[in-house]
Structures are given as C-alpha cells and as structure tokens.
Amino acid sequence: MHIEIQRNADISLTKQIYHSIRDHIRSDLLEEELQLPSVRELSKQLGVSLVTVVKAYQKLEQEGFITSVQGKGTFIRKRKMEETERKERTSSYDWQLSVQDYLPRSQFARFHQVPERIHLSSSMIDPGLLPNRYLEQEIHRMLSENQKVLSQYGVIQGDKALRQAMVEYLQKMDLPISPDNILVTSGSQQGIDLIARTFVGPGDVVVMEAPTYPGAIDVFRGRGATILTVPVDSDGMRVDLLQNLCDKYKPKIIYTVPTFHNPTGAIMPIKRRRQILEIAKSTQCLVIEDDPCSEIYFERKPPAPMKSLDKEGHVIYLKGLSKVLAPGCRIGILAASGSIFKRLLAAKANADLGSPLLTQKAITPFITSKRMIDHLKKLRTALRIRRDLVLEILSQHAPEGVTWFIPKGGLNVWITLPSWINTDHLLLEAKKEQITFLPGSACYPTEQENHHLRISFSYMNEQQLEQGVTTICNILQPAIDSKIKQENSPHF
C-alpha cells in the first residue's frame, strides 16, 4: 500500500493518511482481514510522528474501516463495514501482497458495472434507446467497401473525417472549433487521464466541485494531487468560494461539469461560466470543462460551453459520445489550443498510438446526418418521461425529510436524506433486493457527506424504475419512522 505524503499541503498529515487508507479500502484495493503496518512501522515508513498515525488509525476505527486486536495488530474490517461476501483466499497468491502498487483509489469502477437486477448506479442509456441497428449496418457497409480498415492504424490525433464531423456537431452547440484542435480519445475518461498524466504531479493543487464525478476523483488522486473542493448550489460551482481558494492556493487545474452537473444535475449560467474563466486567467491555471450529456435537455437548450468564451487557451473541453450514441465504441473528443494541445497529443501517442479506427469510421456518417438530430429528439423525449416518473414516485413515496434536485437535463437525480442516514448502509439493504444506486460518499474527494445518493433514470425501463425507486423509499421509511418515534418519546 503506497501512501503519498505532501508536507506542504493544507490538509493535515493525519487526514492524508486517513484518506489514503480509507480510499484503498473503499476501492477494494485492500483485502478483508489484511493486517496493516503497526503504528511504529507506518510512522517510520512515512517519516511522521507516532501521534499522527495513531490519530489516523483511531479515526478509521471509529468509522468502522479497521479494527485493532490487542497483542495482534490492526486489520481491515471491510466485511463488517460493507457486509461483502468473504473472498476465497488462495495461499498461492499471498505473495502478491508484497508487490507495492500506486493506486490510491478506484471507487467508480465498483459501481459502474454490477450484476444487480435493477441497476440505478451508472449513468448509462438503455440500449433500446440507442441507434444500434444503424451502426451495425454501417459497420457492415464500411467493411464490405474497405476491408483494409481492419489492417490499418488510425492517425494518433484521430480520423480526420471524424474530427471534421465533430466540428459541425459542436457548431450546433455554439462552440466554434478547428479540426486541428480536436483530439479523438477513447471516451472522455481517457481525456481526463491524459490531462492529469500531462499536467498533474504529486502535490499539485486541483480544485473540484463537491460533490463531483467519481471517475475524475480517482484519476487525480492517482496522480498524487492535493484536491481542494468547492461546494455546488443550484447554479453549479460556488464562484465566491472558488475565488478565495484560488487566491490562496494557486491551483494547476479547475475541474468542472457545468452543464447537467454530475451528480446534482445543476446548470451553470453563462455569467458564472465567465467568472470561472476570469479566475483561471488571473491565476494562470487550466479549466477542464467536462461535458458528458449537454444534448439531453428537457426544457430549453443549455448555455454554450465555457470553451466558446475562451480566447487564450485556458479551457480544455471534453465531450463524450458514449452516453448518447454508442458506449461500445468508446469515442470522445478533447478540444484545446496552443502548446497545451500539442502536449496532450504527445500524451495520447504515449498512451495508445490512437483510438481504434473502425469505431471512428463507424460513427462518423451518423454524427452529421439527420438521423442524429432525430435520435437526440427521441432520446430527450424518452428520458424526460423516465425522469418525470422517478420524480412522481419520490413525491408519492419518499419519507418526510427526503429532498431532491429536479434536473432539467442529464441522466441523474440527486437525493438528499436526513444527515444521520448513511447511504453506504442503505445500499447494503437495497442490494438484498437486487437494486443498486451510487452512494454520495463516492462523489466527494475529501471530507465526505454520506447522506446523499444518485439515481440514474436512463438505463432501466419504466417498470424497473418504478419498482427500484419505490423499494428504496420503502427501505428508508422504517428507519426514518424509528428516528422520529425516538425523538418524540418522553424522556425521564
């Protein structure tokens, strides 16, 4: 287990050790009942005081992550914390525990693909709503006309025809961009990774929203970044708090999801987008604008991307096509300017020498066709129906004290429970009914809030959504009733 200590960071050494071990446990990177180093061993390994390690271990034990056995040591307590099934331990693999890794956190993968019957945890779209048949026919046609496509490497920057098609696509979103400034990536997740790999090193400050997209947290944590957070309100990232943070710490990167924010669904108005860009200019930092699904709006079209306001190359824009078109193709684009773009292109070359040419060729004709326009209209209609169904069920069945944000687009509903309810524990009860959701704890980079959860309404059909959301409400009801009864009972 590798623990990165940053002595000049604003976060205390005790919290850094606590966060690192906690993230390892939550990410299934440490096995149940694994013995941790003793306080003396870890303090010597990290070059910190015994008291610092003792405080970190005490906090982990208070929260149920570890347990100390007198005379034996300190052990991972994941089974009691998460009630997961005991993994079969094979003695022939025990030697692998001696191989040190540098993965501090990988929480999002745990919730992305799970076998539950009603899957509400991932922001994926129901395959029945995607143009699978058309893309299948396009692949057959393309292979019959050009069989050599399977025996060719694509251009590292991305197929030129696809980049030109994306220029037309982005113009409809009020974002003028040159094909020379577009880099095709294997999904927007690779875009985040390329940026982090190129510009973020141990101790560099990255500012993120709280809550935010868990996959981005995993990437920046993996680079050893010092992550500072800014809370979001109904208009997205709080600019007043961001300004104070940037004045004090001079971040390398600001990461934001301004349109249908993941997980809350908030839309950042154009005024606040301009303010964030001005802050980036004044502190000479980069802004990563992650745009997974701005096409999925239920009322009016959202504001133009922040990148459209960028005249000096501060914004790196990420647009994924996996959500709305073809998850299996894993195609996204990164748009940047100047030497920033050139360095990211070099990072892409080091990573994989270019995304698969076949999938790039397959989706290119669709992007610029009327079929794409019609597909997005139908998709917006279908997803609005599912969103409204979830909101109706919550209105009818959610217990007192439960609130939620009404998204005007996107794929998720962010739900807030009374502060004393831990959604990690609620998830265990939901899994007994073969239902899953994303607990809010996965969406916080530093100090966690455990009383939120995200439900994705885009993957399950209406019947499954009704059953899943109703069941979650039914699980909540007795817990809240019990608390109310306890508070109202006479005290003698």
XYZ file of N, CA and C in Angstrom, residues 322-489:
504
model
N -20.164 8.480 -25.714
C -20.617 7.186 -25.210
C -22.038 7.256 -24.670
N -22.364 8.331 -23.978
C -23.680 8.423 -23.344
C -24.810 8.401 -24.369
N -24.673 9.225 -25.401
C -25.809 9.471 -26.286
C -25.802 8.644 -27.561
N -24.688 7.973 -27.859
C -24.605 7.322 -29.161
C -24.211 5.847 -29.096
N -23.014 5.566 -28.620
C -22.524 4.190 -28.704
C -21.490 3.929 -27.614
N -21.918 3.462 -26.448
C -20.970 3.178 -25.363
C -19.879 2.201 -25.781
N -20.213 1.220 -26.613
C -19.239 0.217 -27.014
C -18.142 0.762 -27.911
N -18.394 1.890 -28.557
C -17.371 2.486 -29.420
C -16.307 3.243 -28.626
N -16.658 3.699 -27.423
C -15.716 4.426 -26.565
C -15.020 5.548 -27.322
N -15.814 6.472 -27.839
C -15.275 7.604 -28.569
C -15.645 8.899 -27.848
N -14.652 9.735 -27.656
C -14.864 11.074 -27.132
C -13.900 12.015 -27.822
N -14.039 13.302 -27.538
C -13.083 14.251 -28.104
C -12.592 15.202 -27.016
N -11.386 15.682 -27.219
C -10.766 16.689 -26.364
C -10.441 17.872 -27.260
N -10.828 19.080 -26.851
C -10.531 20.280 -27.624
C -9.684 21.227 -26.775
N -8.531 21.617 -27.305
C -7.628 22.521 -26.590
C -6.859 23.342 -27.613
N -6.051 24.281 -27.107
C -5.356 25.203 -28.008
C -3.889 25.326 -27.634
N -3.087 25.775 -28.602
C -1.691 26.108 -28.367
C -0.839 24.921 -27.954
N 0.181 25.207 -27.132
C 1.106 24.153 -26.718
C 0.437 23.153 -25.782
N -0.651 23.568 -25.128
C -1.410 22.632 -24.284
C -1.898 21.470 -25.138
N -2.438 21.778 -26.306
C -2.927 20.727 -27.201
C -1.778 19.833 -27.674
N -0.662 20.429 -28.046
C 0.467 19.640 -28.547
C 0.973 18.653 -27.498
N 1.013 19.095 -26.243
C 1.479 18.208 -25.185
C 0.482 17.077 -24.912
N -0.801 17.386 -25.036
C -1.815 16.339 -24.853
C -1.784 15.337 -26.008
N -1.501 15.811 -27.202
C -1.353 14.917 -28.345
C -0.181 13.961 -28.123
N 0.906 14.478 -27.571
C 2.063 13.624 -27.262
C 1.707 12.584 -26.207
N 0.907 12.988 -25.225
C 0.475 12.049 -24.179
C -0.403 10.960 -24.769
N -1.240 11.310 -25.727
C -2.100 10.322 -26.403
C -1.238 9.313 -27.166
N -0.196 9.807 -27.815
C 0.701 8.908 -28.541
C 1.367 7.916 -27.588
N 1.759 8.395 -26.420
C 2.376 7.515 -25.434
C 1.393 6.502 -24.870
N 0.107 6.900 -24.800
C -0.897 6.045 -24.162
C -1.307 4.877 -25.046
N -1.637 5.147 -26.334
C -2.174 4.042 -27.151
C -1.973 4.203 -28.653
N -1.216 5.221 -29.079
C -0.960 5.448 -30.518
C -2.235 5.714 -31.319
N -3.310 6.086 -30.644
C -4.538 6.423 -31.358
C -5.686 5.492 -31.032
N -6.896 6.037 -31.038
C -8.098 5.240 -30.764
C -8.429 4.355 -31.963
N -9.184 3.275 -31.749
C -9.481 2.337 -32.847
C -10.120 3.012 -34.047
N -9.585 2.740 -35.232
C -10.063 3.371 -36.457
C -11.449 2.875 -36.841
N -11.730 1.601 -36.631
C -13.015 1.028 -37.023
C -14.180 1.764 -36.388
N -14.111 1.990 -35.084
C -15.233 2.650 -34.409
C -15.342 4.120 -34.817
N -14.204 4.755 -35.084
C -14.263 6.145 -35.550
C -14.986 6.234 -36.894
N -14.622 5.325 -37.801
C -15.255 5.317 -39.119
C -16.747 4.993 -39.023
N -17.096 4.125 -38.074
C -18.485 3.665 -37.975
C -19.438 4.781 -37.576
N -19.019 5.663 -36.672
C -19.958 6.674 -36.175
C -19.924 7.977 -36.965
N -18.895 8.172 -37.788
C -18.751 9.455 -38.478
C -19.959 9.838 -39.340
N -20.480 8.956 -40.205
C -21.627 9.365 -41.036
C -22.861 9.714 -40.217
N -23.023 9.046 -39.089
C -24.219 9.264 -38.274
C -24.221 10.648 -37.626
N -23.045 11.108 -37.210
C -22.944 12.356 -36.455
C -23.463 13.546 -37.245
N -23.208 13.571 -38.541
C -23.604 14.728 -39.355
C -24.923 14.512 -40.094
N -25.609 13.414 -39.811
C -26.841 13.107 -40.548
C -28.083 13.606 -39.818
N -29.199 13.645 -40.554
C -30.478 13.991 -39.937
C -30.884 12.924 -38.924
N -30.399 11.700 -39.124
C -30.691 10.624 -38.169
C -30.236 10.998 -36.759
N -29.080 11.672 -36.683
C -28.553 12.067 -35.369
C -29.478 13.088 -34.711
N -29.966 14.035 -35.480
C -30.886 15.046 -34.949
C -32.168 14.377 -34.442
N -32.714 13.471 -35.253
C -33.936 12.766 -34.859
C -33.694 11.876 -33.641
N -32.527 11.225 -33.621
C -32.192 10.352 -32.491
C -32.152 11.138 -31.185
N -31.527 12.313 -31.203
C -31.424 13.108 -29.984
C -32.790 13.610 -29.530
N -33.647 13.970 -30.463
C -35.002 14.411 -30.095
C -35.767 13.286 -29.407
N -35.711 12.093 -29.992
C -36.401 10.941 -29.395
C -35.810 10.584 -28.040
N -34.485 10.700 -27.932
C -33.811 10.378 -26.681
C -34.231 11.339 -25.576
N -34.310 12.620 -25.906
C -34.735 13.606 -24.912
C -36.154 13.325 -24.432
N -37.024 12.965 -25.368
C -38.414 12.671 -25.001
C -38.501 11.449 -24.090
N -37.808 10.385 -24.472
C -37.863 9.145 -23.688
C -37.287 9.338 -22.292
N -36.183 10.066 -22.189
C -35.547 10.249 -20.887
C -36.319 11.228 -20.013
N -36.993 12.182 -20.635
C -37.831 13.081 -19.827
C -38.980 12.298 -19.194
N -39.548 11.368 -19.934
C -40.630 10.535 -19.382
C -40.120 9.747 -18.171
N -38.924 9.213 -18.281
C -38.362 8.423 -17.173
C -38.005 9.316 -15.991
N -37.457 10.502 -16.281
C -37.182 11.435 -15.181
C -38.462 11.792 -14.436
N -39.503 12.140 -15.194
C -40.771 12.527 -14.565
C -41.352 11.390 -13.732
N -41.175 10.163 -14.197
C -41.667 9.009 -13.438
C -40.950 8.908 -12.095
N -39.628 9.064 -12.096
C -38.860 8.998 -10.852
C -39.298 10.105 -9.898
N -39.466 11.317 -10.422
C -39.886 12.432 -9.583
C -41.283 12.191 -9.004
N -42.170 11.604 -9.783
C -43.515 11.304 -9.304
C -43.484 10.261 -8.190
N -42.673 9.225 -8.363
C -42.562 8.176 -7.350
C -41.991 8.750 -6.058
N -40.983 9.602 -6.177
C -40.414 10.225 -4.990
C -41.448 11.086 -4.285
N -42.235 11.824 -5.042
C -43.274 12.670 -4.443
C -44.306 11.848 -3.693
N -44.607 10.653 -4.205
C -45.633 9.813 -3.604
C -45.105 8.976 -2.435
N -43.847 8.517 -2.525
C -43.379 7.501 -1.583
C -42.204 7.915 -0.699
N -41.510 9.001 -1.028
C -40.343 9.368 -0.224
C -40.781 9.813 1.168
N -40.113 9.330 2.208
C -40.465 9.713 3.584
C -40.194 11.191 3.846
N -40.747 11.678 4.927
C -40.524 13.060 5.337
C -39.045 13.280 5.605
N -38.506 14.419 5.165
C -37.102 14.735 5.373
C -36.215 14.407 4.195
N -36.783 13.741 3.174
C -36.024 13.416 1.965
C -36.294 14.484 0.912
N -35.245 15.036 0.329
C -35.390 16.061 -0.709
C -34.592 15.655 -1.939
N -34.857 16.318 -3.053
C -34.141 16.003 -4.287
C -34.097 17.215 -5.194
N -33.075 17.239 -6.050
C -32.906 18.295 -7.043
C -33.616 17.864 -8.324
N -34.406 18.747 -8.907
C -35.119 18.433 -10.154
C -34.224 18.795 -11.341
N -33.655 17.805 -12.023
C -32.748 18.101 -13.139
C -33.512 18.525 -14.387
N -32.989 19.507 -15.105
C -33.591 19.964 -16.350
C -32.955 19.304 -17.567
N -32.138 18.310 -17.294
C -31.480 17.549 -18.343
C -30.556 16.538 -17.704
N -29.834 15.801 -18.524
C -28.913 14.811 -17.990
C -29.575 13.484 -17.710
N -28.944 12.696 -16.834
C -29.346 11.308 -16.654
C -29.606 10.930 -15.192
N -29.476 11.886 -14.268
C -29.475 11.533 -12.855
C -30.396 12.404 -12.016
N -30.801 11.839 -10.869
C -31.481 12.596 -9.822
C -30.649 12.475 -8.552
N -30.326 13.626 -7.942
C -29.526 13.682 -6.716
C -30.469 13.825 -5.528
N -30.389 12.891 -4.605
C -31.330 12.815 -3.494
C -30.586 13.027 -2.180
N -31.153 13.848 -1.320
C -30.561 14.127 -0.012
C -31.463 13.589 1.087
N -30.883 12.819 1.999
C -31.602 12.211 3.108
C -31.286 12.961 4.394
N -31.989 12.689 5.470
C -31.601 13.274 6.758
C -30.135 12.967 7.057
N -29.434 13.899 7.687
C -27.981 13.820 7.835
C -27.506 12.595 8.611
N -28.377 11.995 9.410
C -27.955 10.850 10.220
C -28.060 9.518 9.476
N -28.549 9.531 8.227
C -28.635 8.300 7.438
C -27.406 8.164 6.552
N -26.772 7.008 6.592
C -25.593 6.719 5.784
C -26.019 5.889 4.578
N -25.863 6.461 3.377
C -26.334 5.752 2.183
C -25.460 4.551 1.821
N -24.252 4.459 2.388
C -23.464 3.229 2.213
C -24.193 2.055 2.872
N -24.779 2.298 4.029
C -25.544 1.262 4.723
C -26.863 0.991 3.998
N -27.482 2.068 3.484
C -28.729 1.911 2.730
C -28.501 1.047 1.494
N -27.338 1.197 0.860
C -27.016 0.419 -0.339
C -26.986 -1.079 -0.030
N -26.500 -1.438 1.143
C -26.467 -2.849 1.526
C -27.869 -3.437 1.572
N -28.812 -2.650 2.108
C -30.201 -3.113 2.178
C -30.817 -3.195 0.785
N -30.488 -2.222 -0.076
C -31.021 -2.231 -1.441
C -30.497 -3.432 -2.223
N -29.232 -3.786 -2.007
C -28.655 -4.924 -2.728
C -29.338 -6.244 -2.366
N -29.885 -6.316 -1.162
C -30.632 -7.513 -0.783
C -31.862 -7.683 -1.671
N -32.347 -6.569 -2.217
C -33.483 -6.585 -3.157
C -33.001 -6.539 -4.599
N -31.685 -6.721 -4.787
C -31.050 -6.694 -6.114
C -31.217 -5.347 -6.808
N -31.064 -4.303 -6.020
C -31.147 -2.929 -6.520
C -29.859 -2.209 -6.136
N -29.348 -1.401 -7.031
C -28.148 -0.635 -6.714
C -28.326 0.827 -7.110
N -27.605 1.712 -6.412
C -27.546 3.138 -6.735
C -26.140 3.598 -6.391
N -25.810 4.852 -6.686
C -24.487 5.378 -6.369
C -24.557 6.133 -5.048
N -23.872 5.650 -3.998
C -23.881 6.383 -2.722
C -23.101 7.681 -2.843
N -23.566 8.702 -2.159
C -22.940 10.011 -2.272
C -21.493 10.040 -1.849
N -21.083 9.126 -0.969
C -19.700 9.126 -0.484
C -18.698 8.987 -1.621
N -19.066 8.320 -2.708
C -18.153 8.140 -3.843
C -17.905 9.443 -4.595
N -18.741 10.454 -4.364
C -18.693 11.695 -5.144
C -17.958 12.829 -4.440
N -17.386 12.551 -3.278
C -16.680 13.593 -2.525
C -15.188 13.285 -2.469
N -14.347 14.221 -2.926
C -12.909 13.965 -2.965
C -12.247 13.949 -1.596
N -12.714 14.777 -0.669
C -12.048 14.882 0.634
C -13.044 14.552 1.741
N -13.509 15.564 2.461
C -14.481 15.316 3.525
C -15.788 14.838 2.902
N -16.294 13.715 3.374
C -17.450 13.097 2.737
C -18.766 13.504 3.401
N -19.800 13.531 2.583
C -21.169 13.641 3.078
C -21.850 12.332 2.704
N -22.258 11.589 3.707
C -22.755 10.228 3.484
C -24.263 10.125 3.367
N -24.972 11.256 3.373
C -26.436 11.194 3.379
C -27.057 11.577 2.026
N -26.297 11.402 0.960
C -26.828 11.645 -0.389
C -26.750 10.354 -1.203
N -27.523 10.310 -2.281
C -27.394 9.212 -3.233
C -27.803 9.705 -4.611
N -27.244 9.052 -5.628
C -27.579 9.396 -7.015
C -28.297 8.229 -7.670
N -29.456 8.534 -8.243
C -30.206 7.540 -9.011
C -30.130 7.928 -10.486
N -29.695 6.994 -11.318
C -29.691 7.216 -12.766
C -30.965 6.620 -13.351
N -31.727 7.452 -14.050
C -33.022 7.015 -14.583
C -32.944 6.622 -16.052
N -31.728 6.567 -16.601
C -31.570 6.419 -18.052
C -31.428 4.984 -18.538
N -31.125 4.055 -17.635
C -30.785 2.698 -18.080
C -31.942 1.712 -17.955
N -32.698 1.818 -16.884
C -33.810 0.889 -16.650
C -35.090 1.375 -17.333
N -35.969 0.441 -17.685
C -37.248 0.834 -18.262
C -38.184 1.340 -17.170
N -39.377 1.811 -17.553
C -40.291 2.442 -16.604
C -40.715 1.496 -15.486
N -40.986 0.252 -15.823
C -41.412 -0.703 -14.805
C -40.302 -0.948 -13.784
N -39.078 -1.108 -14.254
C -37.949 -1.342 -13.351
C -37.662 -0.102 -12.505
N -37.788 1.081 -13.113
C -37.588 2.318 -12.361
C -38.602 2.434 -11.230
N -39.853 2.168 -11.542
C -40.901 2.271 -10.523
C -40.639 1.313 -9.370
N -40.281 0.087 -9.714
C -40.018 -0.908 -8.676
C -38.791 -0.529 -7.849
N -37.733 -0.104 -8.520
C -36.498 0.212 -7.820
C -36.620 1.402 -6.893
N -37.168 2.514 -7.387
C -37.264 3.727 -6.578
C -38.259 3.528 -5.433
N -39.369 2.850 -5.700
C -40.349 2.571 -4.641
C -39.734 1.721 -3.543
N -38.947 0.720 -3.924
C -38.311 -0.148 -2.933
C -37.332 0.633 -2.072
N -36.546 1.518 -2.679
C -35.606 2.343 -1.907
C -36.369 3.197 -0.896
N -37.476 3.782 -1.313
C -38.297 4.582 -0.393
C -38.845 3.719 0.744
N -39.256 2.506 0.415
C -39.795 1.601 1.433
C -38.724 1.167 2.434
N -37.486 1.047 1.967
C -36.388 0.717 2.877
C -36.111 1.883 3.824
N -36.232 3.091 3.298
C -35.976 4.280 4.096
C -37.033 4.522 5.168
N -38.274 4.231 4.843
C -39.395 4.626 5.697
C -39.271 4.151 7.144
N -39.033 2.859 7.416
C -38.955 2.426 8.815
C -37.793 3.060 9.575
N -36.663 3.305 8.876
C -35.526 3.931 9.549
C -35.878 5.340 9.999
N -36.561 6.096 9.147
C -36.942 7.466 9.488
C -38.048 7.470 10.539
N -39.020 6.559 10.408
C -40.094 6.464 11.408
C -39.534 6.169 12.788
N -38.543 5.271 12.835
C -37.935 4.894 14.113
C -37.239 6.096 14.758
N -36.555 6.900 13.937
C -35.867 8.073 14.452
C -36.866 9.103 14.974
N -37.943 9.319 14.238
C -38.971 10.287 14.658
C -39.613 9.831 15.968
N -39.910 8.546 16.057
C -40.516 7.995 17.270
C -39.592 8.163 18.468
N -38.305 7.936 18.229
C -37.317 8.070 19.298
C -37.221 9.507 19.783
N -37.256 10.466 18.852
C -37.140 11.866 19.218
C -38.380 12.374 19.928
N -39.548 11.782 19.583
C -40.799 12.246 20.177
C -41.160 11.536 21.476
N -40.426 10.485 21.808
C -40.738 9.744 23.038
C -40.350 10.572 24.248
